Amino acid sequence: MKQFSVAIDGPAGAGKSTVARKVADFFGFTYVDTGAMYRAIAWKALQDGVDINNEQAITALAESLHFELDPKGIRVNNLQLTDEIRTPQVSTLASTVATMVGVRQVLVKKQQEIAQIQSVVMDGRDIGTHVLPQANLKIFLTASIEERAMRRYKELLHKGLTADLKTLQEEIRHRDENDQNRVHAPLRQAEDAVLVDTTNRSLEQVVESIIQLCRHQM
Ligand code: C5P
């Protein structure tokens, strides 16, 4: 079989990364978390004191970074990044750098190069619409905002952290708005994507249905 690609897009907290990872594992494909790339740029800008609103400087920073896929997260310039790119601050800053056309051009090119040489399950916001418009299967994964906030809340409690459900809902709503209303590659369902609503469905059910959809395309 030649390279097979699955694009999974959707709003924050819909469960894309968990689902994408499981589908990738099932078929032995590479999982590509494109959100981690935007997050890594935001994190590095914070570390290096680069002005997050300076588009030219942030684009130059994006160009200078070397990304490597890593089962536990992402490696950037040989440094493994995991929890430090998942903080609320980095989440918000990632959605700011994601509005910059230069940053998107740099990352889209890197993401396309990855998918050219291997079969992938890639998740993000613009995979089906911009990064892999010829993907074998496109999924738009969503869930109600209440459910997405509740999942995030439970995840944080599970990690022994405290959280406020209303604040989490507000953060997610704000990020959705940013992602849907930006000028460059806004979050939207590709015309040929299959809509999968995960509200009230278990992880196993969702993964199984996507595996079946993949099989139909193979
Ligand atoms: O998916 P995740 O929540 O980790 O992504 C972090 C942020 O990166 C998103 O809120 C979005 O603004 C941006 N992003 C994007 N395009 C992608 C992946 C992520 O704009 N393909």
PDB file of C-alpha atoms and ligand atoms in Angstrom:
ATOM      1  CA  MET A   1       0.000   0.000   0.000  1.00  0.00           C
ATOM      2  CA  LYS A   2       1.302   3.469  -0.786  1.00  0.00           C
ATOM      3  CA  GLN A   3       1.346   6.183   1.915  1.00  0.00           C
ATOM      4  CA  PHE A   4      -2.018   6.449   3.623  1.00  0.00           C
ATOM      5  CA  SER A   5      -3.061   9.649   5.368  1.00  0.00           C
ATOM      6  CA  VAL A   6      -5.799  10.403   7.846  1.00  0.00           C
ATOM      7  CA  ALA A   7      -6.591  14.032   8.707  1.00  0.00           C
ATOM      8  CA  ILE A   8      -8.345  14.688  12.011  1.00  0.00           C
ATOM      9  CA  ASP A   9      -9.460  18.245  12.678  1.00  0.00           C
ATOM     10  CA  GLY A  10     -11.720  19.792  15.267  1.00  0.00           C
ATOM     11  CA  PRO A  11     -11.991  22.256  18.135  1.00  0.00           C
ATOM     12  CA  ALA A  12      -9.939  22.247  21.341  1.00  0.00           C
ATOM     13  CA  GLY A  13     -10.591  19.364  23.695  1.00  0.00           C
ATOM     14  CA  ALA A  14     -12.606  17.202  21.284  1.00  0.00           C
ATOM     15  CA  GLY A  15     -10.247  14.280  21.989  1.00  0.00           C
ATOM     16  CA  LYS A  16      -8.386  14.478  18.674  1.00  0.00           C
ATOM     17  CA  SER A  17      -4.951  13.550  19.980  1.00  0.00           C
ATOM     18  CA  THR A  18      -6.106  10.534  22.013  1.00  0.00           C
ATOM     19  CA  VAL A  19      -8.198   9.218  19.129  1.00  0.00           C
ATOM     20  CA  ALA A  20      -5.523   9.954  16.496  1.00  0.00           C
ATOM     21  CA  ARG A  21      -2.824   8.220  18.530  1.00  0.00           C
ATOM     22  CA  LYS A  22      -4.941   5.084  18.949  1.00  0.00           C
ATOM     23  CA  VAL A  23      -5.867   4.904  15.269  1.00  0.00           C
ATOM     24  CA  ALA A  24      -2.203   5.421  14.312  1.00  0.00           C
ATOM     25  CA  ASP A  25      -1.091   2.671  16.726  1.00  0.00           C
ATOM     26  CA  PHE A  26      -3.702   0.288  15.363  1.00  0.00           C
ATOM     27  CA  PHE A  27      -2.449   0.587  11.774  1.00  0.00           C
ATOM     28  CA  GLY A  28       1.229   1.139  12.625  1.00  0.00           C
ATOM     29  CA  PHE A  29       1.116   4.668  11.168  1.00  0.00           C
ATOM     30  CA  THR A  30       2.960   7.721  12.482  1.00  0.00           C
ATOM     31  CA  TYR A  31       0.944  10.034  14.697  1.00  0.00           C
ATOM     32  CA  VAL A  32       1.601  13.723  14.018  1.00  0.00           C
ATOM     33  CA  ASP A  33       0.395  16.212  16.636  1.00  0.00           C
ATOM     34  CA  THR A  34       0.516  19.519  14.757  1.00  0.00           C
ATOM     35  CA  GLY A  35      -0.840  21.453  17.755  1.00  0.00           C
ATOM     36  CA  ALA A  36       2.352  20.509  19.622  1.00  0.00           C
ATOM     37  CA  MET A  37       4.339  22.342  16.930  1.00  0.00           C
ATOM     38  CA  TYR A  38       2.385  25.594  17.441  1.00  0.00           C
ATOM     39  CA  ARG A  39       2.678  25.112  21.193  1.00  0.00           C
ATOM     40  CA  ALA A  40       6.442  24.547  20.956  1.00  0.00           C
ATOM     41  CA  ILE A  41       6.901  27.846  19.108  1.00  0.00           C
ATOM     42  CA  ALA A  42       4.889  29.691  21.784  1.00  0.00           C
ATOM     43  CA  TRP A  43       6.869  27.995  24.549  1.00  0.00           C
ATOM     44  CA  LYS A  44      10.220  28.786  22.947  1.00  0.00           C
ATOM     45  CA  ALA A  45       9.204  32.428  22.421  1.00  0.00           C
ATOM     46  CA  LEU A  46       8.432  32.654  26.144  1.00  0.00           C
ATOM     47  CA  GLN A  47      11.752  31.014  27.044  1.00  0.00           C
ATOM     48  CA  ASP A  48      13.780  33.282  24.780  1.00  0.00           C
ATOM     49  CA  GLY A  49      11.833  36.459  25.559  1.00  0.00           C
ATOM     50  CA  VAL A  50      10.689  36.920  21.956  1.00  0.00           C
ATOM     51  CA  ASP A  51       7.750  39.359  21.674  1.00  0.00           C
ATOM     52  CA  ILE A  52       4.739  37.117  20.979  1.00  0.00           C
ATOM     53  CA  ASN A  53       3.073  39.823  18.872  1.00  0.00           C
ATOM     54  CA  ASN A  54       6.087  40.409  16.637  1.00  0.00           C
ATOM     55  CA  GLU A  55       5.104  38.347  13.614  1.00  0.00           C
ATOM     56  CA  GLN A  56       8.451  38.662  11.879  1.00  0.00           C
ATOM     57  CA  ALA A  57      10.399  37.547  14.936  1.00  0.00           C
ATOM     58  CA  ILE A  58       8.028  34.648  15.672  1.00  0.00           C
ATOM     59  CA  THR A  59       8.178  33.482  12.055  1.00  0.00           C
ATOM     60  CA  ALA A  60      11.985  33.591  12.131  1.00  0.00           C
ATOM     61  CA  LEU A  61      11.878  31.588  15.365  1.00  0.00           C
ATOM     62  CA  ALA A  62       9.570  28.993  13.734  1.00  0.00           C
ATOM     63  CA  GLU A  63      11.963  28.679  10.794  1.00  0.00           C
ATOM     64  CA  SER A  64      14.945  28.169  13.072  1.00  0.00           C
ATOM     65  CA  LEU A  65      13.412  25.267  15.018  1.00  0.00           C
ATOM     66  CA  HIS A  66      14.091  21.637  14.219  1.00  0.00           C
ATOM     67  CA  PHE A  67      11.092  19.421  15.028  1.00  0.00           C
ATOM     68  CA  GLU A  68      11.237  15.683  15.561  1.00  0.00           C
ATOM     69  CA  LEU A  69       8.315  13.409  16.304  1.00  0.00           C
ATOM     70  CA  ASP A  70       8.525  11.646  19.620  1.00  0.00           C
ATOM     71  CA  PRO A  71       6.096   9.074  21.069  1.00  0.00           C
ATOM     72  CA  LYS A  72       5.911  11.016  24.350  1.00  0.00           C
ATOM     73  CA  GLY A  73       5.458  14.457  22.836  1.00  0.00           C
ATOM     74  CA  ILE A  74       7.678  16.399  20.505  1.00  0.00           C
ATOM     75  CA  ARG A  75      11.407  17.087  20.307  1.00  0.00           C
ATOM     76  CA  VAL A  76      12.417  20.598  19.413  1.00  0.00           C
ATOM     77  CA  ASN A  77      16.099  21.324  18.803  1.00  0.00           C
ATOM     78  CA  ASN A  78      16.791  18.010  20.534  1.00  0.00           C
ATOM     79  CA  LEU A  79      14.813  18.926  23.637  1.00  0.00           C
ATOM     80  CA  GLN A  80      11.861  16.768  24.612  1.00  0.00           C
ATOM     81  CA  LEU A  81       8.765  18.849  25.399  1.00  0.00           C
ATOM     82  CA  THR A  82       5.798  17.333  27.223  1.00  0.00           C
ATOM     83  CA  ASP A  83       3.848  18.986  30.073  1.00  0.00           C
ATOM     84  CA  GLU A  84       5.516  22.390  29.700  1.00  0.00           C
ATOM     85  CA  ILE A  85       3.699  22.983  26.398  1.00  0.00           C
ATOM     86  CA  ARG A  86       0.295  22.028  27.869  1.00  0.00           C
ATOM     87  CA  THR A  87      -0.133  24.900  30.350  1.00  0.00           C
ATOM     88  CA  PRO A  88      -3.092  27.318  29.906  1.00  0.00           C
ATOM     89  CA  GLN A  89      -0.607  30.133  29.166  1.00  0.00           C
ATOM     90  CA  VAL A  90       1.084  28.211  26.352  1.00  0.00           C
ATOM     91  CA  SER A  91      -2.337  27.102  24.993  1.00  0.00           C
ATOM     92  CA  THR A  92      -3.458  30.712  24.656  1.00  0.00           C
ATOM     93  CA  LEU A  93      -0.151  31.896  23.177  1.00  0.00           C
ATOM     94  CA  ALA A  94      -0.154  28.976  20.708  1.00  0.00           C
ATOM     95  CA  SER A  95      -3.482  30.166  19.341  1.00  0.00           C
ATOM     96  CA  THR A  96      -1.935  33.651  18.926  1.00  0.00           C
ATOM     97  CA  VAL A  97       1.112  32.424  16.973  1.00  0.00           C
ATOM     98  CA  ALA A  98      -1.264  30.243  14.917  1.00  0.00           C
ATOM     99  CA  THR A  99      -2.898  33.386  13.497  1.00  0.00           C
ATOM    100  CA  MET A 100       0.403  34.372  11.788  1.00  0.00           C
ATOM    101  CA  VAL A 101       0.577  33.500   8.110  1.00  0.00           C
ATOM    102  CA  GLY A 102       4.389  33.152   8.121  1.00  0.00           C
ATOM    103  CA  VAL A 103       4.308  30.682  11.000  1.00  0.00           C
ATOM    104  CA  ARG A 104       1.598  28.652   9.282  1.00  0.00           C
ATOM    105  CA  GLN A 105       3.549  28.504   6.027  1.00  0.00           C
ATOM    106  CA  VAL A 106       6.642  27.208   7.817  1.00  0.00           C
ATOM    107  CA  LEU A 107       4.721  24.544   9.751  1.00  0.00           C
ATOM    108  CA  VAL A 108       2.463  23.410   6.902  1.00  0.00           C
ATOM    109  CA  LYS A 109       5.555  22.747   4.771  1.00  0.00           C
ATOM    110  CA  LYS A 110       7.182  20.692   7.539  1.00  0.00           C
ATOM    111  CA  GLN A 111       3.933  18.750   8.094  1.00  0.00           C
ATOM    112  CA  GLN A 112       3.557  17.985   4.380  1.00  0.00           C
ATOM    113  CA  GLU A 113       7.149  16.732   4.230  1.00  0.00           C
ATOM    114  CA  ILE A 114       6.445  14.325   7.095  1.00  0.00           C
ATOM    115  CA  ALA A 115       3.361  12.899   5.345  1.00  0.00           C
ATOM    116  CA  GLN A 116       5.207  12.466   2.055  1.00  0.00           C
ATOM    117  CA  ILE A 117       7.505   9.774   3.381  1.00  0.00           C
ATOM    118  CA  GLN A 118       5.239   7.775   5.695  1.00  0.00           C
ATOM    119  CA  SER A 119       1.631   6.896   6.437  1.00  0.00           C
ATOM    120  CA  VAL A 120       0.241   9.282   9.039  1.00  0.00           C
ATOM    121  CA  VAL A 121      -2.646  10.149  11.262  1.00  0.00           C
ATOM    122  CA  MET A 122      -2.288  13.905  11.624  1.00  0.00           C
ATOM    123  CA  ASP A 123      -4.432  16.032  13.904  1.00  0.00           C
ATOM    124  CA  GLY A 124      -4.930  19.785  14.024  1.00  0.00           C
ATOM    125  CA  ARG A 125      -7.262  22.488  12.751  1.00  0.00           C
ATOM    126  CA  ASP A 126      -6.368  22.814   9.044  1.00  0.00           C
ATOM    127  CA  ILE A 127      -5.170  19.348   8.096  1.00  0.00           C
ATOM    128  CA  GLY A 128      -8.074  18.389   5.847  1.00  0.00           C
ATOM    129  CA  THR A 129      -8.452  21.893   4.422  1.00  0.00           C
ATOM    130  CA  HIS A 130      -4.800  22.959   3.882  1.00  0.00           C
ATOM    131  CA  VAL A 131      -2.083  20.553   4.953  1.00  0.00           C
ATOM    132  CA  LEU A 132      -3.328  17.310   3.399  1.00  0.00           C
ATOM    133  CA  PRO A 133      -6.176  18.248   1.056  1.00  0.00           C
ATOM    134  CA  GLN A 134      -5.724  14.851  -0.652  1.00  0.00           C
ATOM    135  CA  ALA A 135      -5.876  12.831   2.588  1.00  0.00           C
ATOM    136  CA  ASN A 136      -7.393   9.362   2.158  1.00  0.00           C
ATOM    137  CA  LEU A 137      -9.776  10.050   5.032  1.00  0.00           C
ATOM    138  CA  LYS A 138     -10.799  13.301   6.704  1.00  0.00           C
ATOM    139  CA  ILE A 139     -12.516  13.399  10.060  1.00  0.00           C
ATOM    140  CA  PHE A 140     -13.981  16.421  11.797  1.00  0.00           C
ATOM    141  CA  LEU A 141     -14.112  15.489  15.474  1.00  0.00           C
ATOM    142  CA  THR A 142     -16.249  17.522  17.799  1.00  0.00           C
ATOM    143  CA  ALA A 143     -18.167  17.477  21.096  1.00  0.00           C
ATOM    144  CA  SER A 144     -20.257  19.981  23.030  1.00  0.00           C
ATOM    145  CA  ILE A 145     -18.288  22.694  24.823  1.00  0.00           C
ATOM    146  CA  GLU A 146     -19.611  21.459  28.200  1.00  0.00           C
ATOM    147  CA  GLU A 147     -18.329  17.956  27.506  1.00  0.00           C
ATOM    148  CA  ARG A 148     -14.947  19.195  26.280  1.00  0.00           C
ATOM    149  CA  ALA A 149     -14.484  21.343  29.402  1.00  0.00           C
ATOM    150  CA  MET A 150     -15.563  18.457  31.644  1.00  0.00           C
ATOM    151  CA  ARG A 151     -13.039  16.080  30.040  1.00  0.00           C
ATOM    152  CA  ARG A 152     -10.264  18.627  30.535  1.00  0.00           C
ATOM    153  CA  TYR A 153     -11.401  19.164  34.139  1.00  0.00           C
ATOM    154  CA  LYS A 154     -11.248  15.427  34.916  1.00  0.00           C
ATOM    155  CA  GLU A 155      -7.861  15.141  33.202  1.00  0.00           C
ATOM    156  CA  LEU A 156      -6.417  17.909  35.400  1.00  0.00           C
ATOM    157  CA  LEU A 157      -7.908  16.429  38.592  1.00  0.00           C
ATOM    158  CA  HIS A 158      -6.476  13.069  37.603  1.00  0.00           C
ATOM    159  CA  LYS A 159      -3.038  14.693  37.417  1.00  0.00           C
ATOM    160  CA  GLY A 160      -3.557  16.002  40.972  1.00  0.00           C
ATOM    161  CA  LEU A 161      -4.081  19.581  39.759  1.00  0.00           C
ATOM    162  CA  THR A 162      -6.952  21.877  40.704  1.00  0.00           C
ATOM    163  CA  ALA A 163      -9.208  23.456  38.128  1.00  0.00           C
ATOM    164  CA  ASP A 164     -12.349  25.512  37.812  1.00  0.00           C
ATOM    165  CA  LEU A 165     -14.902  24.179  35.327  1.00  0.00           C
ATOM    166  CA  LYS A 166     -16.303  27.592  34.355  1.00  0.00           C
ATOM    167  CA  THR A 167     -12.791  28.999  33.739  1.00  0.00           C
ATOM    168  CA  LEU A 168     -11.956  25.981  31.580  1.00  0.00           C
ATOM    169  CA  GLN A 169     -15.136  26.499  29.547  1.00  0.00           C
ATOM    170  CA  GLU A 170     -14.195  30.136  29.024  1.00  0.00           C
ATOM    171  CA  GLU A 171     -10.643  29.220  27.921  1.00  0.00           C
ATOM    172  CA  ILE A 172     -11.979  26.691  25.416  1.00  0.00           C
ATOM    173  CA  ARG A 173     -14.623  29.118  24.122  1.00  0.00           C
ATOM    174  CA  HIS A 174     -11.958  31.806  23.662  1.00  0.00           C
ATOM    175  CA  ARG A 175      -9.623  29.427  21.815  1.00  0.00           C
ATOM    176  CA  ASP A 176     -12.471  28.178  19.564  1.00  0.00           C
ATOM    177  CA  GLU A 177     -13.299  31.770  18.668  1.00  0.00           C
ATOM    178  CA  ASN A 178      -9.665  32.551  17.864  1.00  0.00           C
ATOM    179  CA  ASP A 179      -9.300  29.411  15.744  1.00  0.00           C
ATOM    180  CA  GLN A 180     -12.593  29.846  13.864  1.00  0.00           C
ATOM    181  CA  ASN A 181     -12.311  33.551  13.164  1.00  0.00           C
ATOM    182  CA  ARG A 182      -8.673  33.961  12.171  1.00  0.00           C
ATOM    183  CA  VAL A 183      -7.956  35.051   8.608  1.00  0.00           C
ATOM    184  CA  HIS A 184      -5.468  32.316   7.659  1.00  0.00           C
ATOM    185  CA  ALA A 185      -6.643  28.707   7.587  1.00  0.00           C
ATOM    186  CA  PRO A 186      -9.450  29.068  10.147  1.00  0.00           C
ATOM    187  CA  LEU A 187     -10.853  25.977  11.792  1.00  0.00           C
ATOM    188  CA  ARG A 188     -13.622  24.579   9.624  1.00  0.00           C
ATOM    189  CA  GLN A 189     -14.848  21.201   8.459  1.00  0.00           C
ATOM    190  CA  ALA A 190     -13.541  20.239   5.014  1.00  0.00           C
ATOM    191  CA  GLU A 191     -16.365  19.572   2.549  1.00  0.00           C
ATOM    192  CA  ASP A 192     -15.350  15.937   2.210  1.00  0.00           C
ATOM    193  CA  ALA A 193     -14.736  15.335   5.932  1.00  0.00           C
ATOM    194  CA  VAL A 194     -16.839  12.939   7.984  1.00  0.00           C
ATOM    195  CA  LEU A 195     -18.336  14.644  11.047  1.00  0.00           C
ATOM    196  CA  VAL A 196     -17.850  12.591  14.215  1.00  0.00           C
ATOM    197  CA  ASP A 197     -19.556  13.971  17.339  1.00  0.00           C
ATOM    198  CA  THR A 198     -18.000  12.359  20.401  1.00  0.00           C
ATOM    199  CA  THR A 199     -20.490  13.767  22.947  1.00  0.00           C
ATOM    200  CA  ASN A 200     -21.799  10.823  24.987  1.00  0.00           C
ATOM    201  CA  ARG A 201     -19.666   8.314  23.071  1.00  0.00           C
ATOM    202  CA  SER A 202     -16.819   6.347  24.584  1.00  0.00           C
ATOM    203  CA  LEU A 203     -13.257   6.611  23.328  1.00  0.00           C
ATOM    204  CA  GLU A 204     -13.396   2.967  22.190  1.00  0.00           C
ATOM    205  CA  GLN A 205     -16.563   3.558  20.138  1.00  0.00           C
ATOM    206  CA  VAL A 206     -15.074   6.572  18.414  1.00  0.00           C
ATOM    207  CA  VAL A 207     -11.752   4.850  17.663  1.00  0.00           C
ATOM    208  CA  GLU A 208     -13.536   1.779  16.316  1.00  0.00           C
ATOM    209  CA  SER A 209     -15.731   3.841  13.998  1.00  0.00           C
ATOM    210  CA  ILE A 210     -12.693   5.686  12.575  1.00  0.00           C
ATOM    211  CA  ILE A 211     -10.809   2.409  12.068  1.00  0.00           C
ATOM    212  CA  GLN A 212     -13.798   1.152  10.068  1.00  0.00           C
ATOM    213  CA  LEU A 213     -13.851   4.333   7.979  1.00  0.00           C
ATOM    214  CA  CYS A 214     -10.113   3.900   7.262  1.00  0.00           C
ATOM    215  CA  ARG A 215     -10.641   0.298   6.172  1.00  0.00           C
ATOM    216  CA  HIS A 216     -13.233   1.429   3.639  1.00  0.00           C
ATOM    217  CA  GLN A 217     -10.608   3.659   2.017  1.00  0.00           C
ATOM    218  CA  MET A 218      -7.792   1.085   1.906  1.00  0.00           C
TER     219      MET A 218
HETATM  220  O1  C5P B   1      -4.402  20.975  19.178  1.00  0.00           O
HETATM  221  P1  C5P B   1      -3.863  21.896  20.242  1.00  0.00           P
HETATM  222  O2  C5P B   1      -4.905  22.362  21.191  1.00  0.00           O
HETATM  223  O3  C5P B   1      -2.662  21.352  20.922  1.00  0.00           O
HETATM  224  O4  C5P B   1      -3.359  23.180  19.424  1.00  0.00           O
HETATM  225  C1  C5P B   1      -2.912  24.350  20.060  1.00  0.00           C
HETATM  226  C2  C5P B   1      -3.281  25.560  19.204  1.00  0.00           C
HETATM  227  O5  C5P B   1      -2.518  25.520  17.985  1.00  0.00           O
HETATM  228  C3  C5P B   1      -4.749  25.616  18.748  1.00  0.00           C
HETATM  229  O6  C5P B   1      -5.593  26.322  19.651  1.00  0.00           O
HETATM  230  C4  C5P B   1      -4.680  26.322  17.418  1.00  0.00           C
HETATM  231  O7  C5P B   1      -4.749  27.703  17.595  1.00  0.00           O
HETATM  232  C5  C5P B   1      -3.299  25.985  16.895  1.00  0.00           C
HETATM  233  N1  C5P B   1      -3.304  24.985  15.834  1.00  0.00           N
HETATM  234  C6  C5P B   1      -3.555  25.403  14.546  1.00  0.00           C
HETATM  235  N2  C5P B   1      -3.452  24.525  13.510  1.00  0.00           N
HETATM  236  C7  C5P B   1      -3.152  23.244  13.724  1.00  0.00           C
HETATM  237  C8  C5P B   1      -2.918  22.777  15.038  1.00  0.00           C
HETATM  238  C9  C5P B   1      -3.022  23.676  16.078  1.00  0.00           C
HETATM  239  O8  C5P B   1      -3.847  26.567  14.322  1.00  0.00           O
HETATM  240  N3  C5P B   1      -3.036  22.421  12.682  1.00  0.00           N
END
